[in-house]
Amino acid sequence: MVGRDDTEMMRRALFHAARGLGRTTPNPMVGAVVVSTEGVVVGQGFHEGAGTPHAEIHALDAAGEQARGATLYVTLEPCCHTGRTGPCTRRILASGVVRVVAAMEDPDPRVSGRGFAELRAQGILVEAGLLHDEARRLNESFCMVRERGRPFVVIKAATSLDARVARAPGVRTVISSPAANRKTHGLRATVDAVAVGSETARVDDPVLTVRECQRLRPLARVVFDRRLRTSPTARLLSTLAHGPVIIVTSSRRAAGEGRAAALEAAGATVLEADSLAEALRGLLAWEVSTLLVEGGPQLQAALWQAGLVDRLHLVIAPDVIGAGGVQWLDAAIVTRGSWSRVSAEPRGPDIWIEADVHRNS
């Protein structure tokens, strides 16, 4: 039976797991802590990236012989298969650990209860479910890919007080403050890809890179462009060293083979998809587990109506644009009754709202 000390140690393991934010895709973020029979932490660690040792291995390496008779706290069920690294269950069994406390079962069908079963079969006491919700929220994108076969989708928008995103159609408009922009770059540093629609790509000509903070992995940039209107000379295509550029179209033949060829010659990859859901599934080939959609309102509305939005970041600036401005999303589309875990904080003169969106697909 788990107790207060167990909860404290699992929170410690979750802290270590979060150190892998933005680094581990397509793997989950995992933390582990080894505690001796005297209640002393003798080893701890986290998964630092795909192909590197798992959290349990780091923690057990640090513990050494002190792992014998100890308890291992881990935020995700230990793996029992060979992938880029060997199975953690074998190492746990060899370490002398007598008890494993895990936050959640691994949704990966190669594991999914089998890791726990292997440990129990060899006499280790396994207790699962401690701080389950916190652990699952930490790995929402990993769970989304395994359970629904698509990336976790986050939309982010900056609007005026009257819910406008531009002063007029086709007019580039700066709305959010430098303080909010810094948070945006921090958000980009944690996801696998950033996406915009073709109108945003055409009007703003963005590069969609991470600035003012560190990112350790390449960042994919995605343009949803049904008619392939993106220019081969777009600034986005001058930044391929930062990560791939993927142009999503419904049909390269209908949009024009010449346009597709020109974009590919400039370094882009053209991805054909019949629907937004198919496009999202297609992005998994680039190990995109979390997709940040920054614009524009047509693309975000389409994703919302298709039930493909999982989280919202909304920046509201203290300005009024007026009726001539471009509206963000219609209130009938973005029903606030579908929001949960809503939080708000000031960012310079702006207010940054974050909310989970109830999935309906």
mmCIF file of C-alpha atoms in Angstrom:
data_model
loop_
_atom_site.group_PDB
_atom_site.id
_atom_site.type_symbol
_atom_site.label_atom_id
_atom_site.label_comp_id
_atom_site.label_asym_id
_atom_site.label_seq_id
_atom_site.Cartn_x
_atom_site.Cartn_y
_atom_site.Cartn_z
ATOM 1 C CA MET A 1 0.000 0.000 0.000
ATOM 2 C CA VAL A 2 1.354 3.415 -0.952
ATOM 3 C CA GLY A 3 1.719 6.135 1.642
ATOM 4 C CA ARG A 4 2.729 9.780 2.071
ATOM 5 C CA ASP A 5 6.422 9.065 1.609
ATOM 6 C CA ASP A 6 5.619 7.235 -1.628
ATOM 7 C CA THR A 7 3.752 10.282 -2.915
ATOM 8 C CA GLU A 8 6.694 12.522 -2.081
ATOM 9 C CA MET A 9 9.085 10.270 -3.963
ATOM 10 C CA MET A 10 6.785 10.010 -6.969
ATOM 11 C CA ARG A 11 6.609 13.808 -7.122
ATOM 12 C CA ARG A 12 10.390 13.772 -7.142
ATOM 13 C CA ALA A 13 10.341 11.297 -10.045
ATOM 14 C CA LEU A 14 7.852 13.504 -11.922
ATOM 15 C CA PHE A 15 10.155 16.493 -11.405
ATOM 16 C CA HIS A 16 12.984 14.580 -13.022
ATOM 17 C CA ALA A 17 10.734 13.374 -15.856
ATOM 18 C CA ALA A 18 9.853 16.979 -16.730
ATOM 19 C CA ARG A 19 13.541 17.708 -17.290
ATOM 20 C CA GLY A 20 13.138 15.892 -20.599
ATOM 21 C CA LEU A 21 10.559 18.400 -21.912
ATOM 22 C CA GLY A 22 11.111 18.972 -25.627
ATOM 23 C CA ARG A 23 13.889 16.383 -25.820
ATOM 24 C CA THR A 24 12.488 12.853 -25.865
ATOM 25 C CA THR A 25 10.086 12.533 -28.836
ATOM 26 C CA PRO A 26 9.056 9.976 -30.009
ATOM 27 C CA ASN A 27 9.714 8.556 -26.545
ATOM 28 C CA PRO A 28 7.910 9.642 -23.383
ATOM 29 C CA MET A 29 9.319 11.776 -20.588
ATOM 30 C CA VAL A 30 10.157 9.477 -17.678
ATOM 31 C CA GLY A 31 11.750 10.009 -14.277
ATOM 32 C CA ALA A 32 12.933 7.454 -11.734
ATOM 33 C CA VAL A 33 14.088 7.474 -8.117
ATOM 34 C CA VAL A 34 15.638 4.626 -6.091
ATOM 35 C CA VAL A 35 15.075 4.729 -2.309
ATOM 36 C CA SER A 36 16.888 2.419 0.095
ATOM 37 C CA THR A 37 15.270 0.494 2.946
ATOM 38 C CA GLU A 38 16.394 3.324 5.249
ATOM 39 C CA GLY A 39 14.386 5.836 3.200
ATOM 40 C CA VAL A 40 17.449 7.428 1.580
ATOM 41 C CA VAL A 41 17.464 8.448 -2.076
ATOM 42 C CA VAL A 42 20.396 6.510 -3.541
ATOM 43 C CA GLY A 43 19.754 7.037 -7.251
ATOM 44 C CA GLN A 44 17.687 9.166 -9.584
ATOM 45 C CA GLY A 45 17.551 10.073 -13.248
ATOM 46 C CA PHE A 46 15.468 10.923 -16.281
ATOM 47 C CA HIS A 47 15.229 9.926 -19.929
ATOM 48 C CA GLU A 48 17.269 12.461 -21.893
ATOM 49 C CA GLY A 49 16.358 11.498 -25.459
ATOM 50 C CA ALA A 50 15.500 8.689 -27.862
ATOM 51 C CA GLY A 51 18.325 6.184 -28.141
ATOM 52 C CA THR A 52 19.786 7.104 -24.741
ATOM 53 C CA PRO A 53 19.384 5.099 -21.505
ATOM 54 C CA HIS A 54 15.957 5.149 -19.911
ATOM 55 C CA ALA A 55 15.293 6.839 -16.581
ATOM 56 C CA GLU A 56 15.370 3.550 -14.654
ATOM 57 C CA ILE A 57 18.852 2.761 -15.963
ATOM 58 C CA HIS A 58 20.233 6.141 -14.900
ATOM 59 C CA ALA A 59 18.716 5.750 -11.425
ATOM 60 C CA LEU A 60 19.928 2.169 -10.971
ATOM 61 C CA ASP A 61 23.424 3.045 -12.239
ATOM 62 C CA ALA A 62 23.594 5.800 -9.632
ATOM 63 C CA ALA A 63 22.341 3.480 -6.879
ATOM 64 C CA GLY A 64 24.691 0.601 -7.655
ATOM 65 C CA GLU A 65 24.689 -2.090 -4.941
ATOM 66 C CA GLN A 66 22.472 0.131 -2.772
ATOM 67 C CA ALA A 67 19.570 -0.822 -5.044
ATOM 68 C CA ARG A 68 19.360 -4.247 -3.360
ATOM 69 C CA GLY A 69 16.227 -4.359 -1.221
ATOM 70 C CA ALA A 70 15.254 -0.845 -2.397
ATOM 71 C CA THR A 71 12.099 0.651 -3.901
ATOM 72 C CA LEU A 72 12.121 2.032 -7.439
ATOM 73 C CA TYR A 73 9.729 4.893 -8.169
ATOM 74 C CA VAL A 74 9.097 5.444 -11.868
ATOM 75 C CA THR A 75 6.595 7.646 -13.701
ATOM 76 C CA LEU A 76 5.829 5.090 -16.434
ATOM 77 C CA GLU A 77 5.662 1.309 -16.582
ATOM 78 C CA PRO A 78 9.163 -0.085 -17.268
ATOM 79 C CA CYS A 79 9.605 -1.345 -20.819
ATOM 80 C CA CYS A 80 9.950 -5.060 -21.483
ATOM 81 C CA HIS A 81 10.932 -5.028 -25.162
ATOM 82 C CA THR A 82 14.070 -4.223 -27.113
ATOM 83 C CA GLY A 83 13.924 -1.014 -29.131
ATOM 84 C CA ARG A 84 16.780 1.448 -29.455
ATOM 85 C CA THR A 85 17.788 0.266 -25.982
ATOM 86 C CA GLY A 86 17.277 -2.971 -24.067
ATOM 87 C CA PRO A 87 14.353 -3.822 -21.762
ATOM 88 C CA CYS A 88 14.376 -2.024 -18.412
ATOM 89 C CA THR A 89 12.597 -4.922 -16.699
ATOM 90 C CA ARG A 90 15.675 -7.144 -17.064
ATOM 91 C CA ARG A 91 17.890 -4.528 -15.479
ATOM 92 C CA ILE A 92 15.426 -3.991 -12.627
ATOM 93 C CA LEU A 93 15.314 -7.726 -11.930
ATOM 94 C CA ALA A 94 19.125 -7.903 -11.868
ATOM 95 C CA SER A 95 19.437 -4.874 -9.574
ATOM 96 C CA GLY A 96 17.917 -6.456 -6.468
ATOM 97 C CA VAL A 97 15.045 -3.954 -6.223
ATOM 98 C CA VAL A 98 12.161 -5.579 -4.316
ATOM 99 C CA ARG A 99 9.379 -3.049 -4.925
ATOM 100 C CA VAL A 100 8.366 -0.901 -7.901
ATOM 101 C CA VAL A 101 5.915 1.993 -7.580
ATOM 102 C CA ALA A 102 4.778 3.312 -10.966
ATOM 103 C CA ALA A 103 2.510 6.203 -11.846
ATOM 104 C CA MET A 104 0.868 4.732 -14.937
ATOM 105 C CA GLU A 105 0.738 1.842 -17.381
ATOM 106 C CA ASP A 106 2.536 2.361 -20.691
ATOM 107 C CA PRO A 107 0.002 2.865 -23.550
ATOM 108 C CA ASP A 108 2.508 1.428 -26.031
ATOM 109 C CA PRO A 109 1.026 -1.953 -27.063
ATOM 110 C CA ARG A 110 4.509 -3.509 -26.916
ATOM 111 C CA VAL A 111 4.436 -2.922 -23.149
ATOM 112 C CA SER A 112 0.918 -2.111 -21.852
ATOM 113 C CA GLY A 113 0.911 -4.187 -18.665
ATOM 114 C CA ARG A 114 3.516 -6.698 -19.802
ATOM 115 C CA GLY A 115 6.296 -4.857 -17.966
ATOM 116 C CA PHE A 116 4.382 -5.045 -14.688
ATOM 117 C CA ALA A 117 3.522 -8.709 -15.299
ATOM 118 C CA GLU A 118 7.168 -9.660 -15.890
ATOM 119 C CA LEU A 119 8.271 -7.976 -12.664
ATOM 120 C CA ARG A 120 5.470 -9.552 -10.620
ATOM 121 C CA ALA A 121 6.224 -12.977 -12.067
ATOM 122 C CA GLN A 122 9.728 -12.703 -10.601
ATOM 123 C CA GLY A 123 8.496 -11.771 -7.132
ATOM 124 C CA ILE A 124 8.780 -7.960 -7.229
ATOM 125 C CA LEU A 125 5.949 -6.082 -5.527
ATOM 126 C CA VAL A 126 4.441 -3.711 -8.114
ATOM 127 C CA GLU A 127 2.036 -0.914 -7.195
ATOM 128 C CA ALA A 128 0.696 1.232 -10.034
ATOM 129 C CA GLY A 129 -1.459 4.355 -10.299
ATOM 130 C CA LEU A 130 0.186 6.744 -7.833
ATOM 131 C CA LEU A 131 -0.178 10.312 -9.230
ATOM 132 C CA HIS A 132 -1.515 8.798 -12.435
ATOM 133 C CA ASP A 133 -3.182 11.992 -13.710
ATOM 134 C CA GLU A 134 -0.037 14.086 -13.250
ATOM 135 C CA ALA A 135 2.035 11.488 -15.075
ATOM 136 C CA ARG A 136 -0.419 11.189 -17.939
ATOM 137 C CA ARG A 137 -0.650 14.962 -18.399
ATOM 138 C CA LEU A 138 3.135 15.099 -18.631
ATOM 139 C CA ASN A 139 3.014 12.619 -21.528
ATOM 140 C CA GLU A 140 -0.204 13.634 -23.249
ATOM 141 C CA SER A 141 1.401 13.703 -26.677
ATOM 142 C CA PHE A 142 2.985 10.252 -26.243
ATOM 143 C CA CYS A 143 -0.391 8.853 -25.159
ATOM 144 C CA MET A 144 -2.202 10.591 -28.040
ATOM 145 C CA VAL A 145 0.083 9.020 -30.625
ATOM 146 C CA ARG A 146 -0.247 5.533 -29.113
ATOM 147 C CA GLU A 147 -3.995 5.677 -28.477
ATOM 148 C CA ARG A 148 -5.341 7.808 -31.340
ATOM 149 C CA GLY A 149 -2.628 7.661 -33.951
ATOM 150 C CA ARG A 150 -2.144 11.408 -34.307
ATOM 151 C CA PRO A 151 -0.151 14.242 -32.700
ATOM 152 C CA PHE A 152 -1.396 16.244 -29.721
ATOM 153 C CA VAL A 153 -2.601 19.541 -31.241
ATOM 154 C CA VAL A 154 -2.104 22.889 -29.522
ATOM 155 C CA ILE A 155 -3.435 26.081 -31.079
ATOM 156 C CA LYS A 156 -2.061 29.474 -30.156
ATOM 157 C CA ALA A 157 -3.487 32.835 -31.174
ATOM 158 C CA ALA A 158 -2.953 36.479 -30.299
ATOM 159 C CA THR A 159 -6.020 38.716 -30.480
ATOM 160 C CA SER A 160 -7.136 42.228 -29.635
ATOM 161 C CA LEU A 161 -9.748 42.855 -26.955
ATOM 162 C CA ASP A 162 -12.403 42.581 -29.653
ATOM 163 C CA ALA A 163 -11.073 39.195 -30.834
ATOM 164 C CA ARG A 164 -9.352 40.432 -34.017
ATOM 165 C CA VAL A 165 -6.090 38.965 -35.315
ATOM 166 C CA ALA A 166 -5.312 41.566 -38.027
ATOM 167 C CA ARG A 167 -6.350 45.111 -38.924
ATOM 168 C CA ALA A 168 -7.577 43.998 -42.337
ATOM 169 C CA PRO A 169 -7.370 40.923 -44.584
ATOM 170 C CA GLY A 170 -3.853 40.485 -45.940
ATOM 171 C CA VAL A 171 -2.339 43.048 -43.544
ATOM 172 C CA ARG A 172 0.475 41.895 -41.271
ATOM 173 C CA THR A 173 -0.426 43.082 -37.770
ATOM 174 C CA VAL A 174 1.713 42.891 -34.634
ATOM 175 C CA ILE A 175 -0.583 42.264 -31.679
ATOM 176 C CA SER A 176 1.273 40.565 -28.810
ATOM 177 C CA SER A 177 3.950 42.219 -26.686
ATOM 178 C CA PRO A 178 7.661 41.267 -26.494
ATOM 179 C CA ALA A 179 6.964 39.538 -23.169
ATOM 180 C CA ALA A 180 4.290 37.358 -24.769
ATOM 181 C CA ASN A 181 6.538 36.692 -27.752
ATOM 182 C CA ARG A 182 9.245 35.344 -25.438
ATOM 183 C CA LYS A 183 6.750 32.886 -23.979
ATOM 184 C CA THR A 184 5.765 31.873 -27.511
ATOM 185 C CA HIS A 185 9.373 30.965 -28.287
ATOM 186 C CA GLY A 186 9.543 29.010 -25.047
ATOM 187 C CA LEU A 187 6.438 27.116 -26.157
ATOM 188 C CA ARG A 188 8.007 26.380 -29.550
ATOM 189 C CA ALA A 189 11.024 24.945 -27.772
ATOM 190 C CA THR A 190 8.845 22.222 -26.204
ATOM 191 C CA VAL A 191 6.941 20.970 -29.283
ATOM 192 C CA ASP A 192 7.944 18.899 -32.306
ATOM 193 C CA ALA A 193 6.479 21.079 -35.064
ATOM 194 C CA VAL A 194 4.955 24.515 -35.649
ATOM 195 C CA ALA A 195 2.217 24.959 -38.240
ATOM 196 C CA VAL A 196 0.481 27.809 -40.048
ATOM 197 C CA GLY A 197 -2.013 28.114 -42.856
ATOM 198 C CA SER A 198 -1.121 29.318 -46.342
ATOM 199 C CA GLU A 199 -2.518 32.823 -45.788
ATOM 200 C CA THR A 200 -0.362 33.331 -42.696
ATOM 201 C CA ALA A 201 2.660 32.023 -44.589
ATOM 202 C CA ARG A 202 1.958 34.373 -47.489
ATOM 203 C CA VAL A 203 1.190 37.534 -45.482
ATOM 204 C CA ASP A 204 3.616 37.210 -42.558
ATOM 205 C CA ASP A 205 6.394 35.279 -44.348
ATOM 206 C CA PRO A 206 7.491 33.794 -40.981
ATOM 207 C CA VAL A 207 10.517 31.587 -40.314
ATOM 208 C CA LEU A 208 8.880 29.790 -37.350
ATOM 209 C CA THR A 209 12.185 29.117 -35.610
ATOM 210 C CA VAL A 210 12.962 29.171 -31.886
ATOM 211 C CA ARG A 211 14.704 32.307 -30.688
ATOM 212 C CA GLU A 212 15.677 33.715 -27.273
ATOM 213 C CA CYS A 213 15.816 30.206 -25.768
ATOM 214 C CA GLN A 214 17.534 26.884 -26.344
ATOM 215 C CA ARG A 215 16.196 23.992 -28.395
ATOM 216 C CA LEU A 216 18.150 20.746 -28.638
ATOM 217 C CA ARG A 217 16.234 19.011 -31.466
ATOM 218 C CA PRO A 218 15.301 20.070 -35.007
ATOM 219 C CA LEU A 219 11.917 21.803 -35.260
ATOM 220 C CA ALA A 220 9.648 20.792 -38.138
ATOM 221 C CA ARG A 221 7.689 23.627 -39.773
ATOM 222 C CA VAL A 222 4.373 22.805 -41.469
ATOM 223 C CA VAL A 223 2.288 24.886 -43.880
ATOM 224 C CA PHE A 224 -1.255 23.732 -44.620
ATOM 225 C CA ASP A 225 -1.515 24.918 -48.210
ATOM 226 C CA ARG A 226 -4.212 23.214 -50.262
ATOM 227 C CA ARG A 227 -3.438 25.238 -53.417
ATOM 228 C CA LEU A 228 0.368 25.327 -52.925
ATOM 229 C CA ARG A 229 0.472 29.114 -52.817
ATOM 230 C CA THR A 230 3.652 29.135 -50.682
ATOM 231 C CA SER A 231 6.502 30.801 -52.553
ATOM 232 C CA PRO A 232 9.701 28.815 -53.172
ATOM 233 C CA THR A 233 11.512 31.986 -52.044
ATOM 234 C CA ALA A 234 9.671 32.138 -48.691
ATOM 235 C CA ARG A 235 11.956 32.880 -45.741
ATOM 236 C CA LEU A 236 10.842 29.600 -44.197
ATOM 237 C CA LEU A 237 12.790 27.712 -46.851
ATOM 238 C CA SER A 238 15.997 29.557 -45.987
ATOM 239 C CA THR A 239 16.024 27.980 -42.511
ATOM 240 C CA LEU A 240 16.195 24.262 -43.339
ATOM 241 C CA ALA A 241 19.139 23.882 -40.966
ATOM 242 C CA HIS A 242 16.623 24.352 -38.128
ATOM 243 C CA GLY A 243 14.447 21.469 -39.298
ATOM 244 C CA PRO A 244 12.321 20.208 -42.192
ATOM 245 C CA VAL A 245 9.633 22.247 -43.936
ATOM 246 C CA ILE A 246 6.512 20.256 -44.848
ATOM 247 C CA ILE A 247 3.847 21.661 -47.174
ATOM 248 C CA VAL A 248 0.487 19.888 -46.822
ATOM 249 C CA THR A 249 -1.794 19.860 -49.866
ATOM 250 C CA SER A 250 -4.914 17.929 -50.800
ATOM 251 C CA SER A 251 -3.589 17.090 -54.265
ATOM 252 C CA ARG A 252 -0.297 18.144 -55.814
ATOM 253 C CA ARG A 253 -1.741 17.441 -59.252
ATOM 254 C CA ALA A 254 -4.739 19.713 -58.694
ATOM 255 C CA ALA A 255 -2.560 22.420 -57.144
ATOM 256 C CA GLY A 256 -0.025 22.140 -59.932
ATOM 257 C CA GLU A 257 2.903 19.784 -60.397
ATOM 258 C CA GLY A 258 5.080 22.737 -61.318
ATOM 259 C CA ARG A 259 4.395 24.441 -57.996
ATOM 260 C CA ALA A 260 5.051 21.222 -56.092
ATOM 261 C CA ALA A 261 8.310 20.650 -57.958
ATOM 262 C CA ALA A 262 9.474 24.215 -57.306
ATOM 263 C CA LEU A 263 8.830 23.870 -53.579
ATOM 264 C CA GLU A 264 10.653 20.549 -53.476
ATOM 265 C CA ALA A 265 13.581 22.044 -55.369
ATOM 266 C CA ALA A 266 13.723 24.733 -52.673
ATOM 267 C CA GLY A 267 13.999 22.042 -49.992
ATOM 268 C CA ALA A 268 10.397 21.504 -48.882
ATOM 269 C CA THR A 269 8.594 18.176 -48.633
ATOM 270 C CA VAL A 270 5.106 18.125 -50.170
ATOM 271 C CA LEU A 271 2.687 15.915 -48.248
ATOM 272 C CA GLU A 272 -0.645 14.953 -49.815
ATOM 273 C CA ALA A 273 -3.613 14.366 -47.508
ATOM 274 C CA ASP A 274 -7.357 14.162 -48.128
ATOM 275 C CA SER A 275 -8.271 15.579 -44.704
ATOM 276 C CA LEU A 276 -6.811 17.313 -41.685
ATOM 277 C CA ALA A 277 -6.960 14.046 -39.755
ATOM 278 C CA GLU A 278 -4.985 12.282 -42.483
ATOM 279 C CA ALA A 279 -2.457 15.126 -42.554
ATOM 280 C CA LEU A 280 -1.916 14.829 -38.810
ATOM 281 C CA ARG A 281 -1.369 11.100 -39.122
ATOM 282 C CA GLY A 282 1.091 11.765 -41.939
ATOM 283 C CA LEU A 283 3.188 14.024 -39.717
ATOM 284 C CA LEU A 284 4.028 11.065 -37.473
ATOM 285 C CA ALA A 285 6.594 10.054 -40.111
ATOM 286 C CA TRP A 286 8.617 13.088 -38.964
ATOM 287 C CA GLU A 287 8.231 12.064 -35.293
ATOM 288 C CA VAL A 288 5.787 14.899 -34.655
ATOM 289 C CA SER A 289 4.016 14.054 -31.403
ATOM 290 C CA THR A 290 3.062 17.639 -30.503
ATOM 291 C CA LEU A 291 1.948 20.145 -33.155
ATOM 292 C CA LEU A 292 1.686 23.860 -32.323
ATOM 293 C CA VAL A 293 -0.662 25.648 -34.736
ATOM 294 C CA GLU A 294 -0.006 29.400 -34.641
ATOM 295 C CA GLY A 295 -2.293 30.575 -37.440
ATOM 296 C CA GLY A 296 -4.399 31.528 -39.082
ATOM 297 C CA PRO A 297 -8.051 31.577 -38.059
ATOM 298 C CA GLN A 298 -9.290 29.486 -41.016
ATOM 299 C CA LEU A 299 -6.935 26.611 -40.229
ATOM 300 C CA GLN A 300 -7.584 26.828 -36.492
ATOM 301 C CA ALA A 301 -11.359 26.903 -37.023
ATOM 302 C CA ALA A 302 -11.170 23.852 -39.300
ATOM 303 C CA LEU A 303 -9.143 21.921 -36.721
ATOM 304 C CA TRP A 304 -11.532 22.928 -33.940
ATOM 305 C CA GLN A 305 -14.620 21.933 -35.919
ATOM 306 C CA ALA A 306 -13.008 18.591 -36.778
ATOM 307 C CA GLY A 307 -12.488 17.881 -33.068
ATOM 308 C CA LEU A 308 -8.712 17.874 -33.467
ATOM 309 C CA VAL A 309 -7.729 20.554 -30.940
ATOM 310 C CA ASP A 310 -6.425 19.445 -27.547
ATOM 311 C CA ARG A 311 -5.090 22.626 -25.949
ATOM 312 C CA LEU A 312 -5.502 26.358 -26.433
ATOM 313 C CA HIS A 313 -3.079 29.198 -25.742
ATOM 314 C CA LEU A 314 -4.797 32.561 -26.240
ATOM 315 C CA VAL A 315 -2.969 35.890 -25.859
ATOM 316 C CA ILE A 316 -5.259 38.899 -25.455
ATOM 317 C CA ALA A 317 -3.740 42.346 -26.003
ATOM 318 C CA PRO A 318 -5.275 45.493 -24.451
ATOM 319 C CA ASP A 319 -6.144 47.072 -27.815
ATOM 320 C CA VAL A 320 -9.280 47.363 -29.929
ATOM 321 C CA ILE A 321 -8.993 46.950 -33.695
ATOM 322 C CA GLY A 322 -12.592 47.447 -34.711
ATOM 323 C CA ALA A 323 -15.131 45.934 -37.056
ATOM 324 C CA GLY A 324 -12.849 46.129 -40.087
ATOM 325 C CA GLY A 325 -10.385 43.713 -38.528
ATOM 326 C CA VAL A 326 -10.072 39.995 -39.183
ATOM 327 C CA GLN A 327 -11.984 38.017 -36.555
ATOM 328 C CA TRP A 328 -10.294 35.107 -34.808
ATOM 329 C CA LEU A 329 -12.838 32.296 -34.327
ATOM 330 C CA ASP A 330 -16.599 32.570 -34.138
ATOM 331 C CA ALA A 331 -17.984 32.100 -30.635
ATOM 332 C CA ALA A 332 -20.216 29.331 -31.964
ATOM 333 C CA ILE A 333 -17.083 27.350 -32.858
ATOM 334 C CA VAL A 334 -15.047 28.011 -29.716
ATOM 335 C CA THR A 335 -17.582 27.162 -27.036
ATOM 336 C CA ARG A 336 -16.062 27.903 -23.642
ATOM 337 C CA GLY A 337 -18.053 25.085 -22.130
ATOM 338 C CA SER A 338 -15.533 22.756 -23.777
ATOM 339 C CA TRP A 339 -12.588 24.315 -21.900
ATOM 340 C CA SER A 340 -11.102 22.862 -18.732
ATOM 341 C CA ARG A 341 -8.102 23.524 -16.491
ATOM 342 C CA VAL A 342 -8.254 27.179 -17.492
ATOM 343 C CA SER A 343 -5.462 29.442 -16.246
ATOM 344 C CA ALA A 344 -4.504 33.048 -16.966
ATOM 345 C CA GLU A 345 -1.394 35.100 -16.319
ATOM 346 C CA PRO A 346 -0.091 38.547 -17.322
ATOM 347 C CA ARG A 347 2.654 38.761 -19.945
ATOM 348 C CA GLY A 348 3.651 42.411 -20.114
ATOM 349 C CA PRO A 349 0.423 44.282 -20.986
ATOM 350 C CA ASP A 350 -1.166 41.097 -22.394
ATOM 351 C CA ILE A 351 -3.105 38.302 -20.723
ATOM 352 C CA TRP A 352 -2.062 34.737 -21.603
ATOM 353 C CA ILE A 353 -4.860 32.177 -21.227
ATOM 354 C CA GLU A 354 -4.238 28.430 -21.339
ATOM 355 C CA ALA A 355 -6.965 25.801 -21.419
ATOM 356 C CA ASP A 356 -7.444 22.142 -22.228
ATOM 357 C CA VAL A 357 -10.074 21.415 -24.853
ATOM 358 C CA HIS A 358 -12.410 18.466 -24.468
ATOM 359 C CA ARG A 359 -11.863 16.192 -27.431
ATOM 360 C CA ASN A 360 -14.968 15.124 -29.300
ATOM 361 C CA SER A 361 -13.483 12.810 -31.914
#
